[in-house]
PDB file of C-alpha atoms in Angstrom:
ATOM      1  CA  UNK A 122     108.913  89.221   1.761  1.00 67.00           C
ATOM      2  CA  UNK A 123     109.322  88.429   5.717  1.00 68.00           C
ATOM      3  CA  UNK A 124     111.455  85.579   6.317  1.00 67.00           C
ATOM      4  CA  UNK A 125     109.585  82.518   8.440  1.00 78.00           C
ATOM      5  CA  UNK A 126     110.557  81.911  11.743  1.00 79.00           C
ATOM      6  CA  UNK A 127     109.820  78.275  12.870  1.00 85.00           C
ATOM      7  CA  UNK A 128     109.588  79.047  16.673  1.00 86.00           C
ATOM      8  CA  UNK A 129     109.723  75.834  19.028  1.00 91.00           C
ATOM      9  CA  UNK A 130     109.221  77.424  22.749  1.00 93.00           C
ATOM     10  CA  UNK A 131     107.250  79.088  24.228  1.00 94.00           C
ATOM     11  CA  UNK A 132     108.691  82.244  24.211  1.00 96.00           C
ATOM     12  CA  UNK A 133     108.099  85.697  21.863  1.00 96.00           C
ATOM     13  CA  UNK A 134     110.166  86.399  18.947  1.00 94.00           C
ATOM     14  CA  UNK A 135     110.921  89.861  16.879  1.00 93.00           C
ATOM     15  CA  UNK A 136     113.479  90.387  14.572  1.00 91.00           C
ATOM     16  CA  UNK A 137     114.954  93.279  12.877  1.00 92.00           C
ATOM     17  CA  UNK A 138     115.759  93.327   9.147  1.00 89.00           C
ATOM     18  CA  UNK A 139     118.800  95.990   8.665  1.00 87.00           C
ATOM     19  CA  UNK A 140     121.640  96.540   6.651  1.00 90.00           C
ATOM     20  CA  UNK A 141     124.465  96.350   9.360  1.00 89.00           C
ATOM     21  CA  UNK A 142     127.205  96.089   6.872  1.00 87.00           C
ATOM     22  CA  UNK A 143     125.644  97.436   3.601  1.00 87.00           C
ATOM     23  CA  UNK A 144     124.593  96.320   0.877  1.00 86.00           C
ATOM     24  CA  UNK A 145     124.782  92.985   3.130  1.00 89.00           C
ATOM     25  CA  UNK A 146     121.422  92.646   4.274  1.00 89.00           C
ATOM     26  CA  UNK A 147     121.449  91.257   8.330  1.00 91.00           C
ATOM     27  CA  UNK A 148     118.487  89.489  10.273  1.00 91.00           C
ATOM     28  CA  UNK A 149     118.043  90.287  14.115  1.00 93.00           C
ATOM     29  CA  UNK A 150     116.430  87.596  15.746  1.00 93.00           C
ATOM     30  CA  UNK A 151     114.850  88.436  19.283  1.00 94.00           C
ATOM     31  CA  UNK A 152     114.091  85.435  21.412  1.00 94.00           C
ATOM     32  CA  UNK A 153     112.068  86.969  25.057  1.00 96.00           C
ATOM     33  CA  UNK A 154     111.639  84.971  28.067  1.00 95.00           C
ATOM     34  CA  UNK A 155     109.451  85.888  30.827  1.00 96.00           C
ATOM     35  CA  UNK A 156     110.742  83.989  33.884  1.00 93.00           C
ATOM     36  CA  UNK A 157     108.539  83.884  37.193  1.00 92.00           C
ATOM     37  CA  UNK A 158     110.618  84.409  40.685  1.00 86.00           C
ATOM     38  CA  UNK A 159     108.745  83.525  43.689  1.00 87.00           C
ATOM     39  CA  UNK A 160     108.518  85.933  46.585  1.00 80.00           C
ATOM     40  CA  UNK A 161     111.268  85.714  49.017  1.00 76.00           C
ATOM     41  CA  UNK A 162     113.906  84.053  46.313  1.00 74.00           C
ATOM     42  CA  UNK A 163     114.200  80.642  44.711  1.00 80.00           C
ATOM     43  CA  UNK A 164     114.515  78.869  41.487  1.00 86.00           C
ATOM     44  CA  UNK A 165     112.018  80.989  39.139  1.00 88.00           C
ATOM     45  CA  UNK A 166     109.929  79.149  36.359  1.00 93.00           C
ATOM     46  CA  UNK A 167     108.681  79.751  32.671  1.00 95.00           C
ATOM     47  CA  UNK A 168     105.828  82.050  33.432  1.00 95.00           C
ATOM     48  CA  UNK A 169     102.483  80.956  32.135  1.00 94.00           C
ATOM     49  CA  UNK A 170     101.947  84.142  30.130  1.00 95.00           C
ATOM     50  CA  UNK A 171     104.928  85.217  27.860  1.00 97.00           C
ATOM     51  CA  UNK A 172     105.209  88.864  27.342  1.00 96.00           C
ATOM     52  CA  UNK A 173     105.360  89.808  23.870  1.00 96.00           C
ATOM     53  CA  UNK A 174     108.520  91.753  22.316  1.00 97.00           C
ATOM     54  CA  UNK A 175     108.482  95.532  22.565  1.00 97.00           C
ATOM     55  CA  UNK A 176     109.918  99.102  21.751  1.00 97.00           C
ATOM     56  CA  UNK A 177     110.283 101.686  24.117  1.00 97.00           C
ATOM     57  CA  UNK A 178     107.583 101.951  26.703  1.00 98.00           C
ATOM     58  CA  UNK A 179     107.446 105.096  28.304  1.00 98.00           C
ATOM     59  CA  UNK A 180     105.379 106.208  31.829  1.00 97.00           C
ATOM     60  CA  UNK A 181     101.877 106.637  31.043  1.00 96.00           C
ATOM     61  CA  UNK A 182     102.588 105.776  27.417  1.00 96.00           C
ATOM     62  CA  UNK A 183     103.732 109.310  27.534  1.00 97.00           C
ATOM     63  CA  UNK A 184     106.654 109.738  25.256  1.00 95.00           C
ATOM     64  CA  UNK A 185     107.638 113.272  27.686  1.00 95.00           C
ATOM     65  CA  UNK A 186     108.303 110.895  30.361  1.00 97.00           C
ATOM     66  CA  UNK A 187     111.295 108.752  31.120  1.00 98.00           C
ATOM     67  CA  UNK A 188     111.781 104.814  29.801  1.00 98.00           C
ATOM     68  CA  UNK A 189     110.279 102.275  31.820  1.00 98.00           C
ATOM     69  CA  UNK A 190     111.158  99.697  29.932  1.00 98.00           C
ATOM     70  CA  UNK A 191     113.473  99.668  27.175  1.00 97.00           C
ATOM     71  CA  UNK A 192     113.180  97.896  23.945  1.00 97.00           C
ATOM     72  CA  UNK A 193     113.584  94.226  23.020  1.00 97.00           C
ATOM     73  CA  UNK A 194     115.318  95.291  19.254  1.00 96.00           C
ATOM     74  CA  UNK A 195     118.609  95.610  19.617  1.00 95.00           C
ATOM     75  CA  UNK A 196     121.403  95.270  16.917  1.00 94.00           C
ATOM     76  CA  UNK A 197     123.158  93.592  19.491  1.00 94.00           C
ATOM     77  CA  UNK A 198     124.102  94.526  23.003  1.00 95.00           C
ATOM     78  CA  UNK A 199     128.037  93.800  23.634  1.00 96.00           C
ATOM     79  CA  UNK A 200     127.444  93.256  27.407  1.00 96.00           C
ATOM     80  CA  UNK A 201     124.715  91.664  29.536  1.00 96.00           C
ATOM     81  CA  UNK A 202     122.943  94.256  31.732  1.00 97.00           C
ATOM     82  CA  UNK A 203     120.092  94.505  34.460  1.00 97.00           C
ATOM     83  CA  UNK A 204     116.955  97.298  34.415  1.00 97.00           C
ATOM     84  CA  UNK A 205     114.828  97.595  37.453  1.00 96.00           C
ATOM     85  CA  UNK A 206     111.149  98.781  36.500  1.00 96.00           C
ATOM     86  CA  UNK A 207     108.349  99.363  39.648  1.00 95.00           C
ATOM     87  CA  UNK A 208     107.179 100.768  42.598  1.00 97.00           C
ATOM     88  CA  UNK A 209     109.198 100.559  46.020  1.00 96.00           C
ATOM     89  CA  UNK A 210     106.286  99.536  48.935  1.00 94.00           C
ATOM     90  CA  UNK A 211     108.226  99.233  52.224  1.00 91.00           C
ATOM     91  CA  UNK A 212     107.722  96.057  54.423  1.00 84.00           C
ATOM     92  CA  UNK A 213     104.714  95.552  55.732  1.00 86.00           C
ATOM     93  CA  UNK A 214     102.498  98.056  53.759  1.00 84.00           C
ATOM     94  CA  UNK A 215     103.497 100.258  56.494  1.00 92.00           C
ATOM     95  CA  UNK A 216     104.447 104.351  55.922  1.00 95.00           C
ATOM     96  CA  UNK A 217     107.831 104.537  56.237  1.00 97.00           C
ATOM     97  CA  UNK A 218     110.111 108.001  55.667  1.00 97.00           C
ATOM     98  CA  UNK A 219     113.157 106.817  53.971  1.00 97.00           C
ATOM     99  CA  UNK A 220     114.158 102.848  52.925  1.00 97.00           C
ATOM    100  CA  UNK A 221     116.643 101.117  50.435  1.00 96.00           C
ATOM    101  CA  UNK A 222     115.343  99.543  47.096  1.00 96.00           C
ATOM    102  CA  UNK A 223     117.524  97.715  44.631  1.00 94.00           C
ATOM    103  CA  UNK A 224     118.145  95.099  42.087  1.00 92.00           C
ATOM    104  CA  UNK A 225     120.798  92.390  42.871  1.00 91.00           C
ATOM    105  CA  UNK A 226     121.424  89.395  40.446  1.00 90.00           C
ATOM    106  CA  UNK A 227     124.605  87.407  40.509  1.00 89.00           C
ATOM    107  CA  UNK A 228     127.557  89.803  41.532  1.00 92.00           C
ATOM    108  CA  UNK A 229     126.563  92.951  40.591  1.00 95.00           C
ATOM    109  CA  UNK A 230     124.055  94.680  43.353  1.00 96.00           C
ATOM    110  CA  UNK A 231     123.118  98.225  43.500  1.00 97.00           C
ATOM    111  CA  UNK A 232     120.559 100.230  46.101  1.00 97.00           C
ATOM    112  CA  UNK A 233     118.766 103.571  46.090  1.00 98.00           C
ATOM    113  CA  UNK A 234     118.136 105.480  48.767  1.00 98.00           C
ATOM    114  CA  UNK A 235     114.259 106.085  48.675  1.00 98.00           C
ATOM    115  CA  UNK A 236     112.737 109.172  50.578  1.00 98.00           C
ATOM    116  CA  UNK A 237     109.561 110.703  51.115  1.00 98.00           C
ATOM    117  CA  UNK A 238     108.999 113.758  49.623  1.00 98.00           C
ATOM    118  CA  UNK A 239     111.102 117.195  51.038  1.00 97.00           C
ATOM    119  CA  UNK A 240     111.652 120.434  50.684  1.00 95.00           C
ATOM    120  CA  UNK A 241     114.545 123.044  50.828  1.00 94.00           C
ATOM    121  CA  UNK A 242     113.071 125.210  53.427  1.00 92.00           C
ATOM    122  CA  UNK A 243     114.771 128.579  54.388  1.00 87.00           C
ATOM    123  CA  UNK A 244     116.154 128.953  58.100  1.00 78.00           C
ATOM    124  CA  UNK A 245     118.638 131.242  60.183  1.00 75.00           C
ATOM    125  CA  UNK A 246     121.777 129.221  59.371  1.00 77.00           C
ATOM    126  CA  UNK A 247     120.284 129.164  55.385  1.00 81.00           C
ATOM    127  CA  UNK A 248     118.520 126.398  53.461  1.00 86.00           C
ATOM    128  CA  UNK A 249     117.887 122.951  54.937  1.00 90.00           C
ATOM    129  CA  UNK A 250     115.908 119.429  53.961  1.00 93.00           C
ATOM    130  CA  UNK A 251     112.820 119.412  55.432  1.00 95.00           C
ATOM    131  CA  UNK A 252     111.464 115.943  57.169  1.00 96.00           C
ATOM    132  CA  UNK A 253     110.424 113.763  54.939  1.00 97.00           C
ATOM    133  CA  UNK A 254     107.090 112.750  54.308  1.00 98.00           C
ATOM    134  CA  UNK A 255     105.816 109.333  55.095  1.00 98.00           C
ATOM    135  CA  UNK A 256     104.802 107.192  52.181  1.00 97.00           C
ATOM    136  CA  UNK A 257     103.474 103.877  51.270  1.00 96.00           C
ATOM    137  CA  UNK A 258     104.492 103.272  47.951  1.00 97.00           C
ATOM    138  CA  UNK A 259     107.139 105.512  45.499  1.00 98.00           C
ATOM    139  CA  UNK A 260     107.285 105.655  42.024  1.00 97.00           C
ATOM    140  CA  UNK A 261     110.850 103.969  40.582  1.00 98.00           C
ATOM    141  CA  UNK A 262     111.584 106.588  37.881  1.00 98.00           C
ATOM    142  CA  UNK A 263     113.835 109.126  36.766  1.00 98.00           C
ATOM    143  CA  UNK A 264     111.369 111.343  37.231  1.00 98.00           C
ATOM    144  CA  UNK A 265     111.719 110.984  40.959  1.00 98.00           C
ATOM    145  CA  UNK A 266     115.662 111.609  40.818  1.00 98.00           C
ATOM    146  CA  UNK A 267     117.485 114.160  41.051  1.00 97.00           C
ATOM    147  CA  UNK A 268     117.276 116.578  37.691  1.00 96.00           C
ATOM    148  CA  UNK A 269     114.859 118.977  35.745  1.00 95.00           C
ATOM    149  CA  UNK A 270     114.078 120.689  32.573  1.00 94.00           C
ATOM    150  CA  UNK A 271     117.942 121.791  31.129  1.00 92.00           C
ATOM    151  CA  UNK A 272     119.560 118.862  33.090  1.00 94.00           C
ATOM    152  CA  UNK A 273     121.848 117.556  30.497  1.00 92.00           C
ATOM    153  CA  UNK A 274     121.420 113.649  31.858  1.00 94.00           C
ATOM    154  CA  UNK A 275     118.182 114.219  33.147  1.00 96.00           C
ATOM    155  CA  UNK A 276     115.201 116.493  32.074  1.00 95.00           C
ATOM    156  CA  UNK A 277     112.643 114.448  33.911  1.00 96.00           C
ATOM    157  CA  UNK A 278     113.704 114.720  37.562  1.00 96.00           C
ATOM    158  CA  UNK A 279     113.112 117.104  40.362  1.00 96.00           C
ATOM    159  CA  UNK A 280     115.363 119.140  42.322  1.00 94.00           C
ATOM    160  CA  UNK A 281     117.313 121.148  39.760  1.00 91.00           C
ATOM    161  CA  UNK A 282     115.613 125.285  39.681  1.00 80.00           C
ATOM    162  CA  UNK A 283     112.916 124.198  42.040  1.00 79.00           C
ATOM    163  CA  UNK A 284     112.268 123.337  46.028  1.00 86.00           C
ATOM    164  CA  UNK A 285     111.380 120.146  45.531  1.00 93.00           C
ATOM    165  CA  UNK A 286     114.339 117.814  46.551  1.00 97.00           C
ATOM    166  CA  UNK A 287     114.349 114.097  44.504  1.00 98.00           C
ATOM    167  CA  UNK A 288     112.876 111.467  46.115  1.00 98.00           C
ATOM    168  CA  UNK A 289     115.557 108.760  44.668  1.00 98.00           C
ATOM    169  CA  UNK A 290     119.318 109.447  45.712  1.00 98.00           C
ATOM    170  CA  UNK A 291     122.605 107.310  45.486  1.00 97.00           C
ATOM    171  CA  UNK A 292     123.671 106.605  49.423  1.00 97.00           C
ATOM    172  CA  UNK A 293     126.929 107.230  48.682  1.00 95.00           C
ATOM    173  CA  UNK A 294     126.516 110.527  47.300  1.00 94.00           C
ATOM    174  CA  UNK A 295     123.293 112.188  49.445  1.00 96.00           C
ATOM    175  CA  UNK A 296     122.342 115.931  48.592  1.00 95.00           C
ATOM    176  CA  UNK A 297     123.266 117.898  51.887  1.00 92.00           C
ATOM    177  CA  UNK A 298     123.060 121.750  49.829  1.00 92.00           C
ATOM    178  CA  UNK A 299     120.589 123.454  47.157  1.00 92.00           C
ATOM    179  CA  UNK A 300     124.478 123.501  45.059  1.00 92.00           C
ATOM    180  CA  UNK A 301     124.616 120.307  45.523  1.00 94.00           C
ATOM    181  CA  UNK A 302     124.327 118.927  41.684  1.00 94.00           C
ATOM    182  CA  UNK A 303     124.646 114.833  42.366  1.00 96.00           C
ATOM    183  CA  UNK A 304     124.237 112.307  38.988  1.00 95.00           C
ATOM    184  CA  UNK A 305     120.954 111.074  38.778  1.00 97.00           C
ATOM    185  CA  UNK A 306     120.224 108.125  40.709  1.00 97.00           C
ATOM    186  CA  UNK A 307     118.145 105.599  38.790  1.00 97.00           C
ATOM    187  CA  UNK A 308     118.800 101.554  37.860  1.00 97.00           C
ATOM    188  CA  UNK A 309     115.999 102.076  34.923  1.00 98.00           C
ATOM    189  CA  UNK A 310     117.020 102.194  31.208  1.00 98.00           C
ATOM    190  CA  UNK A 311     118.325 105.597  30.042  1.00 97.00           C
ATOM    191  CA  UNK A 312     116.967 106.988  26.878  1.00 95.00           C
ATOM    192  CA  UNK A 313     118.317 105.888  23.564  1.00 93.00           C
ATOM    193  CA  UNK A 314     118.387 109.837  22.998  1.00 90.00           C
ATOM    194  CA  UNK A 315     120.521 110.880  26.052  1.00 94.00           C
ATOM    195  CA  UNK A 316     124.155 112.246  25.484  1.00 94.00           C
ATOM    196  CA  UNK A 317     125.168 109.014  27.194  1.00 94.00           C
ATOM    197  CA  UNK A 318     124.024 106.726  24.482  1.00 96.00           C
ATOM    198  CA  UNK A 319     124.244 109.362  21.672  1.00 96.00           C
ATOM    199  CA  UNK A 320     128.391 109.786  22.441  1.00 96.00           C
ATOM    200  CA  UNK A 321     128.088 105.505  20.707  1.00 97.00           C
ATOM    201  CA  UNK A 322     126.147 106.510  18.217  1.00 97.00           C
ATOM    202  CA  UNK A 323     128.595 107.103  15.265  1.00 97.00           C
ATOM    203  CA  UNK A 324     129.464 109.964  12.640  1.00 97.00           C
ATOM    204  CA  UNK A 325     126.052 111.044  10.334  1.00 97.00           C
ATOM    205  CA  UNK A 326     128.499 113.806   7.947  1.00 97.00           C
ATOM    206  CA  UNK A 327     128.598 113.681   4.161  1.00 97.00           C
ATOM    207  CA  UNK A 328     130.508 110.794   3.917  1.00 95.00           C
ATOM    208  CA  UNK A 329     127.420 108.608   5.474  1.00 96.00           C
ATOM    209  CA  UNK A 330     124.954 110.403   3.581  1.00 96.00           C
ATOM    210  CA  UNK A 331     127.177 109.296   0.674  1.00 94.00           C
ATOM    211  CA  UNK A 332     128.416 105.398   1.429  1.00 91.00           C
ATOM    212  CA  UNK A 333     125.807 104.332   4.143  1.00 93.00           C
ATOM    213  CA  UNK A 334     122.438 106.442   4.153  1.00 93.00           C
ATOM    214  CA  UNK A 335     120.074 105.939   5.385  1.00 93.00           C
ATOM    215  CA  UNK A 336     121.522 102.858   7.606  1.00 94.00           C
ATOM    216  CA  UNK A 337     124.008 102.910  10.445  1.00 94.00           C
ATOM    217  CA  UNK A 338     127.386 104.888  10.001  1.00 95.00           C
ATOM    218  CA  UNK A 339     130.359 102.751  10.269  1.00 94.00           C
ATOM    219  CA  UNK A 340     131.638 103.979  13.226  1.00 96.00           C
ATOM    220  CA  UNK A 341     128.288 103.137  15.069  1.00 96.00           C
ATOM    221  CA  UNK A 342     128.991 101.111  18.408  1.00 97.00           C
ATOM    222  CA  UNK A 343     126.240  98.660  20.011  1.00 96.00           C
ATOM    223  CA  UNK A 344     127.082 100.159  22.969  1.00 97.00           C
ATOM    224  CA  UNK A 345     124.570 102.545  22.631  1.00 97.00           C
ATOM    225  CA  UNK A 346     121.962  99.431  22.232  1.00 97.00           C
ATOM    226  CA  UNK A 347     123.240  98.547  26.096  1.00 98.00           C
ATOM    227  CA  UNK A 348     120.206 100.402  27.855  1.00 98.00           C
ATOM    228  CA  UNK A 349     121.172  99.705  31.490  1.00 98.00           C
ATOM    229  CA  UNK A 350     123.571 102.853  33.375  1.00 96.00           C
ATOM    230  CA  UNK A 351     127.024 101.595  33.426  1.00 95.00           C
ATOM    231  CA  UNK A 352     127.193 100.078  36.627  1.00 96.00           C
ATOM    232  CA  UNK A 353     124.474  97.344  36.087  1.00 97.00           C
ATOM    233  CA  UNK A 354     126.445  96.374  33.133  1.00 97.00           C
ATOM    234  CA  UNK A 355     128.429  92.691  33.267  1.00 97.00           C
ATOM    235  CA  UNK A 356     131.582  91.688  30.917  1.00 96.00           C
ATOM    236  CA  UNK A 357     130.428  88.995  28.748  1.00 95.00           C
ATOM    237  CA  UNK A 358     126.799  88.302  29.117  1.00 95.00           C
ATOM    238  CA  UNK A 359     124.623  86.000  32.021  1.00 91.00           C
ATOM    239  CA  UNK A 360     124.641  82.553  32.419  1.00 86.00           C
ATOM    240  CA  UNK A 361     121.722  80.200  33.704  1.00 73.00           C
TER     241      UNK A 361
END
């Protein structure tokens, strides 16, 4: 029977019945606030519309495309974390070639170099970028950084076994060479079936199938329920 929930905000609620600790049955509540920021900063406000809790939502609905926005169930996440999900449009509605896009909340900051779309074009010296086109608006997705089909981190983006050069680059760390083989730049939520997140997974051997089937091994860590790439990851978790 599903438990009741006596809910007195206005915000959605999930929850997730699972075993964490069997035979010890567990109950997941998931409270989601949708918070409204003005444009240009400020104090933000409960949104009139509260967005209801989800799983994975991939680009286009299309599970063969990256995670746009991850999923509200989690076991538990052991550290606060930040996900950026859009579309960079440069000042002004005006085409620009190359600008900086970026989450910042708190301390932690990060920025992504975004550039207009290039090509490795041969010349005497051997291959260089070509200019980049001007844009008006560019896609925020893994699919626009740097990667391919066989990337081990990465199978969505662009630039590994083809001319096509990502459009989404870390400034720190700028692709200069077709050998040049640069981590994927991205602040979106990484897949909950990437090596990253798999390496927290846990042990699934004989000794699961026998003690803990079909629930989570023992050595599972909620790690892998932390979404975010490592560097928009806090200690502890946010405070108002």
């Amino acid at each position: 029977m599903a438990p009741t929930l006596i809910r007195e905000t206005p915000f959605a609620v999930g929850y997730l019945g699972q075993p964490l600790r069997p035979p010890r049955t567990a109950l997941i509540v998931v409270i989601k606030a949708t918070i409204g920021i003005p444009p240009g900063g400020g104090l933000g406000r409960v949104a009139d519309t509260q967005l209801d809790c989800h799983g994975d939502v991939h680009h286009d609905d299309d599970p063969s495309q990256s995670v746009r926005l991850a999923s509200d169930f989690a076991y538990f996440k052991p550290r606060g974390e930040v996900l950026l999900a859009g579309t960079c449009h440069p000042p002004g509605d005006e085409p620009v070639v190359a600008t900086m896009v970026g989450p910042r909340v708190g301390a932690l900051e990060k920025r992504l170099a975004v550039i207009g779309d290039r090509r490795w074009v041969r010349g005497l010296t051997g291959a260089r970028a070509s200019e980049p086109a001007p844009f008006r608006a560019m896609p925020l997705s893994y699919e626009r950084s740097f990667g391919g089909p066989g990337h081990p981190d990465n199978p969505f983006g662009r630039g590994l076994g083809e001319h096509l050069l990502p459009n989404l680059e870390d400034p720190s760390a700028r692709i200069v060479a077709p050998s040049d083989r640069p981590a994927p730049a991205g602040a979106f939520p990484i897949a909950r079936t990437s090596r990253q997140r798999l390496a927290h997974a846990g042990t699934y051997d004989d000794a699961w199938r026998r003690t803990r089937w079909p629930w989570l091994p023992a050595d599972f860590d909620y790690e892998h329920e932390n979404a975010a790439p490592a560097d928009q990851r806090i200690t502890g978790f946010w405070r108002p």
